[in-house]
Every structure is written in structure tokens, then in C-alpha cells.
């Protein structure tokens, strides 16, 4: 079975994302994990990115908003969240509350045009492939808090995740290895990127959330291309200095040798997302 993960960066480049999912090696995926997918945003009125991708690919869709947005004094009409698409119907879908760190999600820019409400949430589902029941989950961790706080987020999510049985988990874990509560922290982080770029491509020793995955029997080896970054915040930054933020993990399933890949969602000069696709084939 083929598994795909993507932070869709809101889904603004919906058509480009869909095209990538319709051609090899992502075509005919059985499970697609999506972070940061929007619903009802003004750049495409009424568009529900996850649902429409599911309809186009003929897949079941489970979508859980994390945050809603409303103009001051108005109703919440726009959402962003996580989703799971599956070629098999869901047996069960659970929305999971995740610990919310104190670090801001957005650096202050004066009076906001939109009010943000809600909090971080993940998804846990059960599906059957060829008669085998598999737990499938997705979560999106905080990008600006300290690694210890991301670990606490992971622990709170995994409290709901079964401790045994076949399982697939993935998400944008934002394993930056640093804390970024304000713009003042950007310059020290850039210095570290020059001095020790390896830490951003191989963040495991700096991010204790991986210990929680291991304690839950979830392995990352063979699923994620070693030292290959997955996030491009600027094309001017050399690939060797870009961070690895997006991860897959499994339990009681084996990755097919040589199928793990990171695929840049670039078409001509435009990217469909600032994150790359992460994919692997698994043996049931």
C-alpha cells in the first residue's frame, strides 16, 4: 500500500497538488495524510480542500479543523485543519485534542483583521485494507515552541492512539530543533544553520518527541529518506541548510525497500506547497 504525506500550505495551489497526486509515484495512494488544509477561505470561496481532493481521487475523507477565523465581532466562517484520505472506507474517526503550548502561533502584527479561535487537534481513524485493520493518524505540531513543548504535544496526542496493532502515523512535526517565539530568534537560528546545518536535516537527537513515538512502538526507519529536508521557506536557502519537518511512522508494517521518497511539488517555477511530499510503500 502507498502512503503519502503533505503539508498543503492551506491548499491554495489545489490544482497543482491534485496533479501531483494523480501521477507516479503518488498516483493510486491508499492513504494520504494532509496538514494545513483550509475550508471556506476567501481566495476560493467555499472551497473545502480536503473534501474536494477526496472527491477528485475517489477516496474517503476525514477532516478535523484546528482553528477557525472570524472578523472581529463576526461569526467563524473559515477553517484550517488536518485530514486523512483513504481508498478504503473508515471504520471509525476520532478528533483528538492536543496540548497547546504558550508560544504564539503567529508573530504579532498589530491589530488582526481576523480573530483566530480553537486549538491544535489531530485525527485517529481505523480502516481495513485486504481484511487487515490499521490505525491511521495525523497531527501537526507547533512550529514556534521549544522542542520539549512539541514532545508534550506528541505525548498528549498519543494518549489517544492505540498502543498495539498495525498503525500508520504522520504529520508536519515541525522538528526545527529550536524555539521561535519571536522574530528576535531568527538571527540566532540562521547562525546555527550555517554552523551546524546537519541538525536541521537530522533533528532526532534534538527533538524528544521521537522518544514518545518509539515508546509507542512507532518506527521511522526506512520510511523517511535520511538527511533529506522537506521544507523550503525560500528558494535562496541551499538545500543542505533546509530543515526536515515532515515524518511518517509505522507499527507492525514493513516499508518496501527503496520506495521511501521526498518529492518536491514544483511545476515549472512555482511550488504547490512550501513543504515536500513524503511517501513510502508498505507491506501489509
mmCIF file of C-alpha atoms in Angstrom:
data_model
loop_
_atom_site.group_PDB
_atom_site.id
_atom_site.type_symbol
_atom_site.label_atom_id
_atom_site.label_comp_id
_atom_site.label_asym_id
_atom_site.label_seq_id
_atom_site.Cartn_x
_atom_site.Cartn_y
_atom_site.Cartn_z
ATOM 1 C CA UNK A 1 0.000 0.000 0.000
ATOM 2 C CA UNK A 2 1.195 3.510 -0.824
ATOM 3 C CA UNK A 3 1.192 6.222 1.885
ATOM 4 C CA UNK A 4 1.617 9.943 1.138
ATOM 5 C CA UNK A 5 2.078 12.891 3.487
ATOM 6 C CA UNK A 6 1.889 16.609 2.668
ATOM 7 C CA UNK A 7 1.539 19.899 4.466
ATOM 8 C CA UNK A 8 -0.646 21.510 1.814
ATOM 9 C CA UNK A 9 0.122 25.112 2.877
ATOM 10 C CA UNK A 10 -3.615 25.838 3.001
ATOM 11 C CA UNK A 11 -4.333 24.136 -0.343
ATOM 12 C CA UNK A 12 -4.048 27.417 -2.216
ATOM 13 C CA UNK A 13 -2.404 25.528 -5.113
ATOM 14 C CA UNK A 14 -5.194 22.971 -5.209
ATOM 15 C CA UNK A 15 -4.901 22.097 -8.897
ATOM 16 C CA UNK A 16 -1.126 21.592 -8.713
ATOM 17 C CA UNK A 17 -1.418 19.382 -5.623
ATOM 18 C CA UNK A 18 -4.077 17.276 -7.336
ATOM 19 C CA UNK A 19 -1.914 16.848 -10.445
ATOM 20 C CA UNK A 20 0.982 15.521 -8.362
ATOM 21 C CA UNK A 21 -1.341 13.064 -6.619
ATOM 22 C CA UNK A 22 -2.611 11.823 -9.985
ATOM 23 C CA UNK A 23 0.771 10.801 -11.395
ATOM 24 C CA UNK A 24 3.521 8.348 -10.336
ATOM 25 C CA UNK A 25 4.792 7.660 -7.773
ATOM 26 C CA UNK A 26 1.948 9.262 -5.792
ATOM 27 C CA UNK A 27 -0.853 8.024 -8.035
ATOM 28 C CA UNK A 28 -3.224 5.437 -6.568
ATOM 29 C CA UNK A 29 -2.151 6.100 -2.981
ATOM 30 C CA UNK A 30 -4.129 4.171 -0.378
ATOM 31 C CA UNK A 31 -3.614 6.694 2.424
ATOM 32 C CA UNK A 32 -2.948 10.436 2.098
ATOM 33 C CA UNK A 33 -2.196 12.434 5.243
ATOM 34 C CA UNK A 34 -2.734 16.189 4.933
ATOM 35 C CA UNK A 35 -1.798 19.041 7.263
ATOM 36 C CA UNK A 36 -2.813 22.672 6.993
ATOM 37 C CA UNK A 37 -5.782 22.287 4.673
ATOM 38 C CA UNK A 38 -8.356 25.067 4.582
ATOM 39 C CA UNK A 39 -12.094 25.290 4.240
ATOM 40 C CA UNK A 40 -14.107 28.333 3.218
ATOM 41 C CA UNK A 41 -11.185 30.688 2.586
ATOM 42 C CA UNK A 42 -11.792 33.819 0.509
ATOM 43 C CA UNK A 43 -9.197 33.053 -2.181
ATOM 44 C CA UNK A 44 -11.503 30.265 -3.327
ATOM 45 C CA UNK A 45 -14.979 30.914 -1.878
ATOM 46 C CA UNK A 46 -16.474 27.888 -0.194
ATOM 47 C CA UNK A 47 -13.691 25.515 -1.257
ATOM 48 C CA UNK A 48 -13.211 22.600 1.124
ATOM 49 C CA UNK A 49 -9.745 21.482 0.057
ATOM 50 C CA UNK A 50 -9.671 18.054 1.725
ATOM 51 C CA UNK A 51 -13.181 17.045 0.659
ATOM 52 C CA UNK A 52 -12.624 18.142 -2.937
ATOM 53 C CA UNK A 53 -9.307 16.287 -3.139
ATOM 54 C CA UNK A 54 -11.069 13.186 -1.825
ATOM 55 C CA UNK A 55 -13.842 13.534 -4.392
ATOM 56 C CA UNK A 56 -11.364 14.023 -7.257
ATOM 57 C CA UNK A 57 -9.315 10.981 -6.175
ATOM 58 C CA UNK A 58 -12.397 8.883 -5.265
ATOM 59 C CA UNK A 59 -11.225 8.489 -1.674
ATOM 60 C CA UNK A 60 -12.959 8.729 1.694
ATOM 61 C CA UNK A 61 -12.157 11.903 3.624
ATOM 62 C CA UNK A 62 -11.904 12.658 7.343
ATOM 63 C CA UNK A 63 -11.317 16.350 8.100
ATOM 64 C CA UNK A 64 -10.905 17.974 11.515
ATOM 65 C CA UNK A 65 -10.491 21.769 11.770
ATOM 66 C CA UNK A 66 -7.948 23.040 14.294
ATOM 67 C CA UNK A 67 -8.585 26.748 14.060
ATOM 68 C CA UNK A 68 -11.461 28.893 12.899
ATOM 69 C CA UNK A 69 -11.256 32.509 11.744
ATOM 70 C CA UNK A 70 -13.739 35.337 12.105
ATOM 71 C CA UNK A 71 -13.662 39.052 11.551
ATOM 72 C CA UNK A 72 -13.848 41.000 14.852
ATOM 73 C CA UNK A 73 -17.418 40.694 16.093
ATOM 74 C CA UNK A 74 -18.391 38.273 13.314
ATOM 75 C CA UNK A 75 -19.047 34.543 13.021
ATOM 76 C CA UNK A 76 -16.420 31.894 12.336
ATOM 77 C CA UNK A 77 -16.615 31.139 8.619
ATOM 78 C CA UNK A 78 -13.129 29.893 7.714
ATOM 79 C CA UNK A 79 -11.148 26.953 8.990
ATOM 80 C CA UNK A 80 -7.772 25.262 8.771
ATOM 81 C CA UNK A 81 -7.024 21.737 9.951
ATOM 82 C CA UNK A 82 -5.802 18.230 9.171
ATOM 83 C CA UNK A 83 -7.246 15.469 7.011
ATOM 84 C CA UNK A 84 -6.888 11.807 6.104
ATOM 85 C CA UNK A 85 -7.885 10.463 2.695
ATOM 86 C CA UNK A 86 -8.303 6.706 2.331
ATOM 87 C CA UNK A 87 -9.052 4.386 -0.576
ATOM 88 C CA UNK A 88 -10.984 2.236 1.929
ATOM 89 C CA UNK A 89 -13.944 3.433 3.994
ATOM 90 C CA UNK A 90 -13.287 4.497 7.566
ATOM 91 C CA UNK A 91 -14.376 2.163 10.335
ATOM 92 C CA UNK A 92 -14.052 4.967 12.892
ATOM 93 C CA UNK A 93 -12.897 8.615 13.077
ATOM 94 C CA UNK A 94 -11.745 10.370 16.242
ATOM 95 C CA UNK A 95 -10.847 14.054 16.649
ATOM 96 C CA UNK A 96 -8.066 14.314 19.244
ATOM 97 C CA UNK A 97 -7.316 17.432 21.330
ATOM 98 C CA UNK A 98 -3.594 18.234 21.554
ATOM 99 C CA UNK A 99 -1.781 20.192 24.250
ATOM 100 C CA UNK A 100 -1.440 23.864 23.309
ATOM 101 C CA UNK A 101 1.926 25.500 24.138
ATOM 102 C CA UNK A 102 2.082 29.101 25.299
ATOM 103 C CA UNK A 103 4.201 30.185 22.301
ATOM 104 C CA UNK A 104 2.242 32.273 19.756
ATOM 105 C CA UNK A 105 1.100 30.669 16.519
ATOM 106 C CA UNK A 106 1.526 33.964 14.683
ATOM 107 C CA UNK A 107 4.002 36.732 15.500
ATOM 108 C CA UNK A 108 2.221 39.930 16.450
ATOM 109 C CA UNK A 109 1.492 42.340 13.595
ATOM 110 C CA UNK A 110 -0.676 44.862 15.392
ATOM 111 C CA UNK A 111 -4.463 44.692 15.271
ATOM 112 C CA UNK A 112 -5.507 41.493 13.410
ATOM 113 C CA UNK A 113 -8.047 41.574 10.590
ATOM 114 C CA UNK A 114 -9.202 38.077 11.577
ATOM 115 C CA UNK A 115 -9.653 36.551 15.033
ATOM 116 C CA UNK A 116 -8.285 33.015 15.490
ATOM 117 C CA UNK A 117 -10.252 30.585 17.674
ATOM 118 C CA UNK A 118 -9.810 26.919 18.511
ATOM 119 C CA UNK A 119 -6.753 24.843 19.291
ATOM 120 C CA UNK A 120 -4.472 22.098 17.976
ATOM 121 C CA UNK A 121 -6.159 18.804 17.150
ATOM 122 C CA UNK A 122 -5.193 15.575 15.434
ATOM 123 C CA UNK A 123 -7.121 12.719 13.843
ATOM 124 C CA UNK A 124 -7.127 8.984 14.569
ATOM 125 C CA UNK A 125 -9.028 6.618 12.264
ATOM 126 C CA UNK A 126 -9.452 2.886 11.714
ATOM 127 C CA UNK A 127 -9.549 1.381 8.225
ATOM 128 C CA UNK A 128 -9.338 -2.100 6.739
ATOM 129 C CA UNK A 129 -7.090 -2.980 3.817
ATOM 130 C CA UNK A 130 -7.284 -6.549 2.495
ATOM 131 C CA UNK A 131 -9.027 -7.509 5.727
ATOM 132 C CA UNK A 132 -6.265 -6.070 7.927
ATOM 133 C CA UNK A 133 -7.342 -3.387 10.381
ATOM 134 C CA UNK A 134 -4.957 -0.424 10.560
ATOM 135 C CA UNK A 135 -4.990 2.626 12.802
ATOM 136 C CA UNK A 136 -4.151 5.742 10.775
ATOM 137 C CA UNK A 137 -3.388 9.098 12.369
ATOM 138 C CA UNK A 138 -2.170 12.581 11.515
ATOM 139 C CA UNK A 139 -1.097 15.577 13.602
ATOM 140 C CA UNK A 140 0.512 18.981 13.109
ATOM 141 C CA UNK A 141 2.880 20.178 15.844
ATOM 142 C CA UNK A 142 3.680 23.778 16.832
ATOM 143 C CA UNK A 143 6.412 25.477 14.800
ATOM 144 C CA UNK A 144 7.461 28.164 17.297
ATOM 145 C CA UNK A 145 7.564 26.431 20.680
ATOM 146 C CA UNK A 146 10.552 24.666 22.276
ATOM 147 C CA UNK A 147 11.288 21.008 21.394
ATOM 148 C CA UNK A 148 10.200 19.945 24.898
ATOM 149 C CA UNK A 149 6.798 21.524 24.286
ATOM 150 C CA UNK A 150 6.441 19.684 20.961
ATOM 151 C CA UNK A 151 7.232 16.489 22.838
ATOM 152 C CA UNK A 152 4.426 17.309 25.250
ATOM 153 C CA UNK A 153 2.127 17.827 22.274
ATOM 154 C CA UNK A 154 3.088 14.420 20.891
ATOM 155 C CA UNK A 155 2.529 12.761 24.267
ATOM 156 C CA UNK A 156 -0.945 14.279 24.542
ATOM 157 C CA UNK A 157 -1.845 13.038 21.050
ATOM 158 C CA UNK A 158 -0.518 9.537 21.673
ATOM 159 C CA UNK A 159 -2.631 9.202 24.825
ATOM 160 C CA UNK A 160 -5.490 8.548 22.376
ATOM 161 C CA UNK A 161 -3.501 6.394 19.945
ATOM 162 C CA UNK A 162 -3.702 2.579 20.395
ATOM 163 C CA UNK A 163 -0.537 1.006 21.830
ATOM 164 C CA UNK A 164 -0.751 -2.182 19.774
ATOM 165 C CA UNK A 165 -1.719 -3.352 16.308
ATOM 166 C CA UNK A 166 -0.894 -2.201 12.804
ATOM 167 C CA UNK A 167 -0.601 1.553 12.631
ATOM 168 C CA UNK A 168 0.419 4.452 10.379
ATOM 169 C CA UNK A 169 1.124 7.912 11.725
ATOM 170 C CA UNK A 170 2.407 11.028 10.014
ATOM 171 C CA UNK A 171 2.404 14.764 10.053
ATOM 172 C CA UNK A 172 4.217 18.035 9.953
ATOM 173 C CA UNK A 173 6.024 17.609 13.277
ATOM 174 C CA UNK A 174 7.863 20.930 12.889
ATOM 175 C CA UNK A 175 11.105 19.416 14.134
ATOM 176 C CA UNK A 176 13.023 22.678 13.844
ATOM 177 C CA UNK A 177 15.222 21.790 16.887
ATOM 178 C CA UNK A 178 14.824 25.391 18.126
ATOM 179 C CA UNK A 179 12.327 27.732 19.757
ATOM 180 C CA UNK A 180 10.985 30.669 17.696
ATOM 181 C CA UNK A 181 8.595 32.674 19.886
ATOM 182 C CA UNK A 182 9.533 35.971 18.208
ATOM 183 C CA UNK A 183 11.386 37.399 15.214
ATOM 184 C CA UNK A 184 14.340 38.115 17.523
ATOM 185 C CA UNK A 185 15.101 34.381 17.492
ATOM 186 C CA UNK A 186 15.503 34.219 13.720
ATOM 187 C CA UNK A 187 19.057 35.538 13.568
ATOM 188 C CA UNK A 188 20.494 33.079 16.146
ATOM 189 C CA UNK A 189 18.728 30.266 14.284
ATOM 190 C CA UNK A 190 20.272 31.365 10.987
ATOM 191 C CA UNK A 191 23.697 31.275 12.615
ATOM 192 C CA UNK A 192 23.084 27.690 13.720
ATOM 193 C CA UNK A 193 22.039 26.789 10.182
ATOM 194 C CA UNK A 194 25.443 27.929 8.941
ATOM 195 C CA UNK A 195 27.458 26.401 11.787
ATOM 196 C CA UNK A 196 25.625 23.065 12.083
ATOM 197 C CA UNK A 197 23.202 22.533 9.178
ATOM 198 C CA UNK A 198 23.143 18.775 9.832
ATOM 199 C CA UNK A 199 20.978 19.231 12.933
ATOM 200 C CA UNK A 200 18.131 20.609 10.812
ATOM 201 C CA UNK A 201 18.194 17.670 8.358
ATOM 202 C CA UNK A 202 18.628 15.061 11.119
ATOM 203 C CA UNK A 203 16.779 16.557 14.103
ATOM 204 C CA UNK A 204 16.152 13.333 16.054
ATOM 205 C CA UNK A 205 18.738 13.977 18.826
ATOM 206 C CA UNK A 206 17.321 17.467 19.437
ATOM 207 C CA UNK A 207 13.594 16.655 19.419
ATOM 208 C CA UNK A 208 12.341 14.454 22.301
ATOM 209 C CA UNK A 209 9.015 13.833 20.554
ATOM 210 C CA UNK A 210 10.736 10.954 18.718
ATOM 211 C CA UNK A 211 11.143 9.193 22.080
ATOM 212 C CA UNK A 212 7.376 9.208 22.524
ATOM 213 C CA UNK A 213 6.942 7.640 19.076
ATOM 214 C CA UNK A 214 9.448 4.890 19.957
ATOM 215 C CA UNK A 215 7.759 4.266 23.306
ATOM 216 C CA UNK A 216 4.514 3.737 21.381
ATOM 217 C CA UNK A 217 6.179 1.171 19.094
ATOM 218 C CA UNK A 218 6.157 3.521 16.102
ATOM 219 C CA UNK A 219 9.309 3.401 13.954
ATOM 220 C CA UNK A 220 10.572 5.943 11.436
ATOM 221 C CA UNK A 221 13.465 3.964 9.903
ATOM 222 C CA UNK A 222 13.049 3.018 6.254
ATOM 223 C CA UNK A 223 10.093 5.374 5.836
ATOM 224 C CA UNK A 224 11.857 8.730 5.714
ATOM 225 C CA UNK A 225 14.794 9.490 3.410
ATOM 226 C CA UNK A 226 17.773 10.170 5.731
ATOM 227 C CA UNK A 227 19.150 13.731 5.742
ATOM 228 C CA UNK A 228 16.678 14.858 3.079
ATOM 229 C CA UNK A 229 14.931 18.147 4.007
ATOM 230 C CA UNK A 230 11.203 18.548 3.429
ATOM 231 C CA UNK A 231 10.638 22.299 3.865
ATOM 232 C CA UNK A 232 11.623 25.206 1.598
ATOM 233 C CA UNK A 233 10.845 28.578 3.168
ATOM 234 C CA UNK A 234 12.930 30.284 0.463
ATOM 235 C CA UNK A 235 14.489 29.017 -2.746
ATOM 236 C CA UNK A 236 17.532 31.138 -1.895
ATOM 237 C CA UNK A 237 18.382 28.847 1.046
ATOM 238 C CA UNK A 238 20.701 25.989 -0.049
ATOM 239 C CA UNK A 239 19.131 22.537 0.218
ATOM 240 C CA UNK A 240 21.832 21.496 2.693
ATOM 241 C CA UNK A 241 20.510 24.079 5.170
ATOM 242 C CA UNK A 242 16.798 23.360 4.861
ATOM 243 C CA UNK A 243 15.006 21.532 7.717
ATOM 244 C CA UNK A 244 13.329 18.138 7.797
ATOM 245 C CA UNK A 245 9.890 18.728 9.320
ATOM 246 C CA UNK A 246 7.563 16.064 7.858
ATOM 247 C CA UNK A 247 7.655 12.444 9.063
ATOM 248 C CA UNK A 248 5.987 9.062 8.659
ATOM 249 C CA UNK A 249 5.987 6.324 11.304
ATOM 250 C CA UNK A 250 4.500 2.822 11.373
ATOM 251 C CA UNK A 251 3.994 -0.152 13.656
ATOM 252 C CA UNK A 252 3.730 -3.807 12.591
ATOM 253 C CA UNK A 253 4.081 -2.805 8.935
ATOM 254 C CA UNK A 254 7.207 -3.034 6.769
ATOM 255 C CA UNK A 255 8.388 -0.400 4.313
ATOM 256 C CA UNK A 256 9.183 -1.752 0.874
ATOM 257 C CA UNK A 257 12.912 -1.274 0.315
ATOM 258 C CA UNK A 258 13.764 1.631 -1.981
ATOM 259 C CA UNK A 259 10.271 3.171 -2.036
ATOM 260 C CA UNK A 260 10.767 5.949 0.530
ATOM 261 C CA UNK A 261 10.950 9.285 -1.282
ATOM 262 C CA UNK A 262 10.724 13.036 -0.841
ATOM 263 C CA UNK A 263 9.122 14.693 -3.860
ATOM 264 C CA UNK A 264 9.371 18.411 -4.467
ATOM 265 C CA UNK A 265 5.965 19.787 -5.500
ATOM 266 C CA UNK A 266 7.418 22.062 -8.144
ATOM 267 C CA UNK A 267 5.853 22.704 -11.529
ATOM 268 C CA UNK A 268 7.970 24.969 -13.737
ATOM 269 C CA UNK A 269 8.916 27.866 -11.426
ATOM 270 C CA UNK A 270 6.030 27.562 -8.943
ATOM 271 C CA UNK A 271 5.702 25.299 -5.927
ATOM 272 C CA UNK A 272 2.365 23.788 -4.923
ATOM 273 C CA UNK A 273 3.451 23.994 -1.259
ATOM 274 C CA UNK A 274 6.428 25.120 0.794
ATOM 275 C CA UNK A 275 6.595 21.521 2.054
ATOM 276 C CA UNK A 276 7.549 18.448 0.006
ATOM 277 C CA UNK A 277 5.576 15.237 -0.392
ATOM 278 C CA UNK A 278 6.825 12.357 1.758
ATOM 279 C CA UNK A 279 5.875 8.895 0.532
ATOM 280 C CA UNK A 280 6.607 5.191 1.003
ATOM 281 C CA UNK A 281 5.097 1.821 0.041
ATOM 282 C CA UNK A 282 4.265 -0.629 2.846
ATOM 283 C CA UNK A 283 3.804 -4.371 3.048
ATOM 284 C CA UNK A 284 0.708 -5.491 4.945
#
